[in-house]
Amino acid sequence: MRFVASKGERAEALAGDHLLAADHVDTAAVSLEGAPSEVWPWLVQMGHGRAGWYAWDALDNGGVPSAAAVLPEFQGLAIGDSISARPGGGRLEVVLLIPDEALVYRTEARKLGMVFAQSWAFVLRPEGAGTRLIVRNRARWSRPLGPAARLLFRPMHGLMQRRQLASLRRLI
């Protein structure tokens, strides 16, 4: 199953694009049967230590299975909130939150004089009776980390993203 965004979806400006001048941009998409208002609660509850990321739980949720239902205790999310990206570290800050339309996270990490920055946007578009979920990941690495990071980050994030979209398609 492929989750390739259309040429138009890859080319269009999405919520959060302005947050980061990126070296790397990936856009994926999936059509879901639920309306945006039915998809939104699944997105809002994402995160390690929350409902999970719906991807490979052993890697991104400490082995705890991602939620198979909407969890009321994780429906409160606000701009400025910081959620755990994975076991052992990494935080994502909510920088844009438009209910039933867009959720955008941003992170920046500095280690040993190198910088990694990322924005991760989840954009919902009505599509008939369902929803088109477009997900854009934008990343930037400082040198000398850049080339090596691209070789590792792009395929790993792509695998995780595809698994996440497949899970959301199954759940919603």
PDB file of C-alpha atoms in Angstrom:
ATOM      1  CA  MET A   1       0.000   0.000   0.000  1.00  0.00           C
ATOM      2  CA  ARG A   2       1.433   3.343  -1.035  1.00  0.00           C
ATOM      3  CA  PHE A   3       0.747   6.688   0.581  1.00  0.00           C
ATOM      4  CA  VAL A   4       2.123   8.952  -2.085  1.00  0.00           C
ATOM      5  CA  ALA A   5       0.765  12.454  -2.195  1.00  0.00           C
ATOM      6  CA  SER A   6      -0.383  13.711  -5.574  1.00  0.00           C
ATOM      7  CA  LYS A   7       1.853  16.034  -7.549  1.00  0.00           C
ATOM      8  CA  GLY A   8      -0.467  18.915  -6.595  1.00  0.00           C
ATOM      9  CA  GLU A   9      -0.356  17.999  -2.887  1.00  0.00           C
ATOM     10  CA  ARG A  10       3.443  17.844  -2.965  1.00  0.00           C
ATOM     11  CA  ALA A  11       3.677  21.232  -4.695  1.00  0.00           C
ATOM     12  CA  GLU A  12       1.124  23.213  -2.702  1.00  0.00           C
ATOM     13  CA  ALA A  13       1.961  25.271   0.350  1.00  0.00           C
ATOM     14  CA  LEU A  14       0.639  23.636   3.508  1.00  0.00           C
ATOM     15  CA  ALA A  15       0.124  24.860   7.048  1.00  0.00           C
ATOM     16  CA  GLY A  16       3.487  25.126   8.788  1.00  0.00           C
ATOM     17  CA  ASP A  17       5.664  25.311   5.666  1.00  0.00           C
ATOM     18  CA  HIS A  18       6.765  28.809   6.656  1.00  0.00           C
ATOM     19  CA  LEU A  19       8.215  27.592   9.963  1.00  0.00           C
ATOM     20  CA  LEU A  20      11.355  26.000   8.597  1.00  0.00           C
ATOM     21  CA  ALA A  21      13.702  26.496   5.658  1.00  0.00           C
ATOM     22  CA  ALA A  22      14.215  22.793   4.992  1.00  0.00           C
ATOM     23  CA  ASP A  23      16.886  20.649   3.364  1.00  0.00           C
ATOM     24  CA  HIS A  24      14.449  17.752   3.192  1.00  0.00           C
ATOM     25  CA  VAL A  25      10.688  17.715   2.495  1.00  0.00           C
ATOM     26  CA  ASP A  26       8.494  14.636   2.327  1.00  0.00           C
ATOM     27  CA  THR A  27       4.750  14.730   1.734  1.00  0.00           C
ATOM     28  CA  ALA A  28       2.543  11.672   2.162  1.00  0.00           C
ATOM     29  CA  ALA A  29      -1.228  11.361   2.010  1.00  0.00           C
ATOM     30  CA  VAL A  30      -4.091   8.961   2.598  1.00  0.00           C
ATOM     31  CA  SER A  31      -7.832   9.031   1.992  1.00  0.00           C
ATOM     32  CA  LEU A  32      -9.840   8.160   5.094  1.00  0.00           C
ATOM     33  CA  GLU A  33     -13.498   7.216   5.363  1.00  0.00           C
ATOM     34  CA  GLY A  34     -14.289   9.501   8.305  1.00  0.00           C
ATOM     35  CA  ALA A  35     -15.078  13.201   8.064  1.00  0.00           C
ATOM     36  CA  PRO A  36     -12.396  15.642   9.309  1.00  0.00           C
ATOM     37  CA  SER A  37     -14.248  15.930  12.642  1.00  0.00           C
ATOM     38  CA  GLU A  38     -13.912  12.132  13.051  1.00  0.00           C
ATOM     39  CA  VAL A  39     -10.214  12.093  12.111  1.00  0.00           C
ATOM     40  CA  TRP A  40      -9.199  15.049  14.296  1.00  0.00           C
ATOM     41  CA  PRO A  41      -9.502  13.267  17.700  1.00  0.00           C
ATOM     42  CA  TRP A  42      -7.081  10.568  16.497  1.00  0.00           C
ATOM     43  CA  LEU A  43      -4.479  13.196  15.598  1.00  0.00           C
ATOM     44  CA  VAL A  44      -4.857  15.280  18.760  1.00  0.00           C
ATOM     45  CA  GLN A  45      -4.151  12.303  21.016  1.00  0.00           C
ATOM     46  CA  MET A  46      -0.905  11.257  19.291  1.00  0.00           C
ATOM     47  CA  GLY A  47       2.397  11.103  21.121  1.00  0.00           C
ATOM     48  CA  HIS A  48       4.628   8.836  23.171  1.00  0.00           C
ATOM     49  CA  GLY A  49       3.064   8.403  26.607  1.00  0.00           C
ATOM     50  CA  ARG A  50      -0.276   9.455  25.133  1.00  0.00           C
ATOM     51  CA  ALA A  51      -2.135   7.387  22.504  1.00  0.00           C
ATOM     52  CA  GLY A  52       1.053   6.485  20.635  1.00  0.00           C
ATOM     53  CA  TRP A  53       1.932   7.309  17.035  1.00  0.00           C
ATOM     54  CA  TYR A  54       0.088   4.404  15.372  1.00  0.00           C
ATOM     55  CA  ALA A  55       3.356   3.302  13.775  1.00  0.00           C
ATOM     56  CA  TRP A  56       5.925   0.811  15.100  1.00  0.00           C
ATOM     57  CA  ASP A  57       5.179   0.873  18.826  1.00  0.00           C
ATOM     58  CA  ALA A  58       8.407  -0.921  19.771  1.00  0.00           C
ATOM     59  CA  LEU A  59      10.364   1.997  18.286  1.00  0.00           C
ATOM     60  CA  ASP A  60       8.271   5.061  19.019  1.00  0.00           C
ATOM     61  CA  ASN A  61       6.082   4.181  21.997  1.00  0.00           C
ATOM     62  CA  GLY A  62       8.281   2.116  24.297  1.00  0.00           C
ATOM     63  CA  GLY A  63       6.512  -1.092  23.272  1.00  0.00           C
ATOM     64  CA  VAL A  64       3.133   0.153  24.496  1.00  0.00           C
ATOM     65  CA  PRO A  65       0.477  -0.482  21.833  1.00  0.00           C
ATOM     66  CA  SER A  66      -0.983   2.628  20.228  1.00  0.00           C
ATOM     67  CA  ALA A  67      -4.594   3.316  21.104  1.00  0.00           C
ATOM     68  CA  ALA A  68      -7.315   1.515  19.173  1.00  0.00           C
ATOM     69  CA  ALA A  69      -9.951   4.050  20.257  1.00  0.00           C
ATOM     70  CA  VAL A  70     -10.293   7.766  20.817  1.00  0.00           C
ATOM     71  CA  LEU A  71      -9.152   8.494  24.386  1.00  0.00           C
ATOM     72  CA  PRO A  72     -10.944  11.420  26.059  1.00  0.00           C
ATOM     73  CA  GLU A  73      -8.038  12.094  28.444  1.00  0.00           C
ATOM     74  CA  PHE A  74      -5.792  13.067  25.504  1.00  0.00           C
ATOM     75  CA  GLN A  75      -8.181  15.328  23.600  1.00  0.00           C
ATOM     76  CA  GLY A  76      -6.922  18.545  25.188  1.00  0.00           C
ATOM     77  CA  LEU A  77      -4.071  19.995  23.157  1.00  0.00           C
ATOM     78  CA  ALA A  78      -3.067  23.635  22.801  1.00  0.00           C
ATOM     79  CA  ILE A  79      -0.489  25.734  21.008  1.00  0.00           C
ATOM     80  CA  GLY A  80       2.699  25.675  23.054  1.00  0.00           C
ATOM     81  CA  ASP A  81       2.102  22.191  24.461  1.00  0.00           C
ATOM     82  CA  SER A  82       5.140  19.936  24.348  1.00  0.00           C
ATOM     83  CA  ILE A  83       4.683  16.219  23.825  1.00  0.00           C
ATOM     84  CA  SER A  84       7.156  13.372  23.902  1.00  0.00           C
ATOM     85  CA  ALA A  85       8.303  12.256  20.468  1.00  0.00           C
ATOM     86  CA  ARG A  86       9.778   8.932  21.567  1.00  0.00           C
ATOM     87  CA  PRO A  87      11.030   6.973  24.570  1.00  0.00           C
ATOM     88  CA  GLY A  88      14.138   8.489  26.077  1.00  0.00           C
ATOM     89  CA  GLY A  89      13.826  11.997  24.725  1.00  0.00           C
ATOM     90  CA  GLY A  90      12.835  14.341  22.007  1.00  0.00           C
ATOM     91  CA  ARG A  91       9.983  16.799  22.367  1.00  0.00           C
ATOM     92  CA  LEU A  92       7.590  18.183  19.797  1.00  0.00           C
ATOM     93  CA  GLU A  93       5.979  21.574  20.363  1.00  0.00           C
ATOM     94  CA  VAL A  94       2.482  22.251  19.052  1.00  0.00           C
ATOM     95  CA  VAL A  95       2.897  25.401  16.940  1.00  0.00           C
ATOM     96  CA  LEU A  96      -0.330  25.410  14.918  1.00  0.00           C
ATOM     97  CA  LEU A  97      -3.681  23.962  15.889  1.00  0.00           C
ATOM     98  CA  ILE A  98      -6.801  24.535  13.803  1.00  0.00           C
ATOM     99  CA  PRO A  99      -9.437  21.984  14.848  1.00  0.00           C
ATOM    100  CA  ASP A 100     -10.545  19.657  12.048  1.00  0.00           C
ATOM    101  CA  GLU A 101      -8.023  21.337   9.674  1.00  0.00           C
ATOM    102  CA  ALA A 102      -4.358  21.333  10.722  1.00  0.00           C
ATOM    103  CA  LEU A 103      -1.993  20.249  13.469  1.00  0.00           C
ATOM    104  CA  VAL A 104       1.677  21.228  13.192  1.00  0.00           C
ATOM    105  CA  TYR A 105       4.565  20.261  15.454  1.00  0.00           C
ATOM    106  CA  ARG A 106       8.062  21.703  15.520  1.00  0.00           C
ATOM    107  CA  THR A 107      11.240  20.546  17.185  1.00  0.00           C
ATOM    108  CA  GLU A 108      14.855  21.620  17.318  1.00  0.00           C
ATOM    109  CA  ALA A 109      17.725  19.720  18.900  1.00  0.00           C
ATOM    110  CA  ARG A 110      21.294  20.884  19.455  1.00  0.00           C
ATOM    111  CA  LYS A 111      23.983  18.382  20.303  1.00  0.00           C
ATOM    112  CA  LEU A 112      27.756  18.525  19.973  1.00  0.00           C
ATOM    113  CA  GLY A 113      27.510  21.759  18.012  1.00  0.00           C
ATOM    114  CA  MET A 114      25.093  20.297  15.450  1.00  0.00           C
ATOM    115  CA  VAL A 115      21.461  21.258  14.904  1.00  0.00           C
ATOM    116  CA  PHE A 116      18.464  19.249  13.763  1.00  0.00           C
ATOM    117  CA  ALA A 117      15.178  21.064  13.161  1.00  0.00           C
ATOM    118  CA  GLN A 118      11.891  19.610  11.993  1.00  0.00           C
ATOM    119  CA  SER A 119       8.285  20.566  11.372  1.00  0.00           C
ATOM    120  CA  TRP A 120       5.597  17.922  10.983  1.00  0.00           C
ATOM    121  CA  ALA A 121       2.211  18.973   9.620  1.00  0.00           C
ATOM    122  CA  PHE A 122      -1.039  16.996   9.551  1.00  0.00           C
ATOM    123  CA  VAL A 123      -3.555  18.688   7.256  1.00  0.00           C
ATOM    124  CA  LEU A 124      -7.154  17.527   6.873  1.00  0.00           C
ATOM    125  CA  ARG A 125      -9.160  18.200   3.717  1.00  0.00           C
ATOM    126  CA  PRO A 126     -12.773  17.152   3.158  1.00  0.00           C
ATOM    127  CA  GLU A 127     -12.944  14.586   0.352  1.00  0.00           C
ATOM    128  CA  GLY A 128     -16.509  13.577  -0.502  1.00  0.00           C
ATOM    129  CA  ALA A 129     -17.921  12.017   2.672  1.00  0.00           C
ATOM    130  CA  GLY A 130     -14.373  11.349   3.941  1.00  0.00           C
ATOM    131  CA  THR A 131     -11.068  13.113   4.498  1.00  0.00           C
ATOM    132  CA  ARG A 132      -7.783  13.470   2.695  1.00  0.00           C
ATOM    133  CA  LEU A 133      -5.006  13.520   5.302  1.00  0.00           C
ATOM    134  CA  ILE A 134      -1.842  15.161   3.962  1.00  0.00           C
ATOM    135  CA  VAL A 135       1.265  14.852   6.121  1.00  0.00           C
ATOM    136  CA  ARG A 136       4.350  16.934   5.463  1.00  0.00           C
ATOM    137  CA  ASN A 137       7.676  16.495   7.191  1.00  0.00           C
ATOM    138  CA  ARG A 138      10.275  19.237   6.755  1.00  0.00           C
ATOM    139  CA  ALA A 139      13.766  18.815   8.201  1.00  0.00           C
ATOM    140  CA  ARG A 140      17.071  20.668   8.329  1.00  0.00           C
ATOM    141  CA  TRP A 141      20.442  19.439   9.560  1.00  0.00           C
ATOM    142  CA  SER A 142      23.599  21.391  10.142  1.00  0.00           C
ATOM    143  CA  ARG A 143      26.801  20.273   8.527  1.00  0.00           C
ATOM    144  CA  PRO A 144      28.535  17.812   8.923  1.00  0.00           C
ATOM    145  CA  LEU A 145      25.430  15.916  10.075  1.00  0.00           C
ATOM    146  CA  GLY A 146      23.364  16.691   6.952  1.00  0.00           C
ATOM    147  CA  PRO A 147      24.402  14.060   4.377  1.00  0.00           C
ATOM    148  CA  ALA A 148      24.541  11.170   6.848  1.00  0.00           C
ATOM    149  CA  ALA A 149      21.285  12.204   8.501  1.00  0.00           C
ATOM    150  CA  ARG A 150      19.485  12.307   5.167  1.00  0.00           C
ATOM    151  CA  LEU A 151      20.626   8.759   4.405  1.00  0.00           C
ATOM    152  CA  LEU A 152      19.191   7.490   7.701  1.00  0.00           C
ATOM    153  CA  PHE A 153      16.325   9.859   8.459  1.00  0.00           C
ATOM    154  CA  ARG A 154      14.464   9.811   5.164  1.00  0.00           C
ATOM    155  CA  PRO A 155      13.949   6.035   4.852  1.00  0.00           C
ATOM    156  CA  MET A 156      13.319   5.560   8.587  1.00  0.00           C
ATOM    157  CA  HIS A 157      10.809   8.381   8.804  1.00  0.00           C
ATOM    158  CA  GLY A 158       9.197   7.180   5.570  1.00  0.00           C
ATOM    159  CA  LEU A 159       8.669   3.685   6.999  1.00  0.00           C
ATOM    160  CA  MET A 160       7.208   5.080  10.203  1.00  0.00           C
ATOM    161  CA  GLN A 161       4.979   7.504   8.291  1.00  0.00           C
ATOM    162  CA  ARG A 162       3.591   4.789   6.009  1.00  0.00           C
ATOM    163  CA  ARG A 163       2.836   2.573   9.004  1.00  0.00           C
ATOM    164  CA  GLN A 164       1.121   5.486  10.769  1.00  0.00           C
ATOM    165  CA  LEU A 165      -1.076   6.250   7.755  1.00  0.00           C
ATOM    166  CA  ALA A 166      -1.957   2.568   7.269  1.00  0.00           C
ATOM    167  CA  SER A 167      -2.972   2.337  10.925  1.00  0.00           C
ATOM    168  CA  LEU A 168      -5.100   5.471  10.707  1.00  0.00           C
ATOM    169  CA  ARG A 169      -6.801   4.115   7.593  1.00  0.00           C
ATOM    170  CA  ARG A 170      -7.618   0.911   9.481  1.00  0.00           C
ATOM    171  CA  LEU A 171      -8.797   2.684  12.655  1.00  0.00           C
ATOM    172  CA  ILE A 172     -10.951   5.412  11.142  1.00  0.00           C
TER     173      ILE A 172
END
